[in-house]
Amino acid sequence: MERVAGLDDESAEWLRLLDPSAADHRAGLDRLHERLLRIARAEVRRRTARIVGPEVDDLAHQAAADAMLAILAKRDTFRGESRFTTWAYRFVILEVSSKLGRHFWRNPPAPLDDEQWERLPDRLGVDPHEHAEARHLAEVVRAAVDETLTEHQRSVFVEVVLHGVPLDALCARDGVTRSAVYKTVFDARRKIRAALVANGYLDPSVRQEESS
Amino acid sequence: MNARERLARFLRTDPRDVGCDEAMAVLHVYADLVAHDAGAATERYPGVAAHLAACGPCREDLTGLLAALSGDV
Ligand SMILES: [Zn+2]
């Protein structure tokens, strides 16, 4: 394996261990896997209280195994821009994210057939005392959504913003990337804001930075 | 913050925001910088910092990675 220049000792040692020609390669793999598993378990627990007992372990084992495969397949792309462990741990964190996204649908909240616009103020953290303004706000946003969003933007906005479906859960269900879902919501936010500034509901003095 | 201000804040988008793919591609480099000096991370990657400020899932990934690095797990 190509030697990465300027590497710290610990990272260099990990790269040496992951080289299949190393005498202690097998032990190195075990050590890395053990760490990934410990991180995956902690990460599942940190993120959700909805998963308990043996399911935590199942999920953590899958995440650690998949991260291990990714690390071994991509180790030659490690360029020493970070410590090796930081680079490697990223894989297991991303695996936990995507597995939790899939897991969401095992026990999803009750299906929401209607668009529940009255939830919007709450989702934005509006003080419950502001009833009247909250109702008005939900109405003007809904009108802006009707006027400006495409069908696709609208359905993603409703699921993510109104119904609180996690981005990674949508990705798992629809087979799209987190980046694509984020961009859809980003564009929707920008268009809704432009409409609400144009009709005078929002103050244009807080400058809308243009994008794309 | 009143209702309209909350809405305005939610709708505001940052043109420096690089999106999830670009942020995730450098998450390890960013995390090592943050672990050392958070200001340096923002300075070197303003677009990633803007993204992390707006994207809950990517921010969670960073938090998880930093927790893993801190050795508490
Ligand atoms: Zn993101």
Coordinates of C-alpha atoms in Angstrom, one line a residue, chain A residues 5 14 20 46 57 61 78 93 105 107 111 125 134 142 150 154 170 177:
Chain A
A5 CA 3.2 11.3 3.7
W14 CA -3.6 1.6 11.5
P20 CA -3.1 -7.7 4.3
R46 CA -27.4 8.5 21.7
D57 CA -27.1 -4.7 19.1
H61 CA -23.6 -5.1 14.4
F78 CA -7.3 7.7 2.7
I93 CA -21.6 7.0 11.9
W105 CA -40.6 2.6 8.9
N107 CA -42.8 1.4 13.5
P111 CA -50.2 7.5 8.8
G125 CA -41.5 26.5 17.8
A134 CA -50.2 31.0 14.5
R142 CA -50.1 27.1 2.8
T150 CA -44.0 22.0 -7.6
R154 CA -44.8 20.2 -1.9
L170 CA -37.4 9.5 3.3
T177 CA -29.9 10.7 -1.3

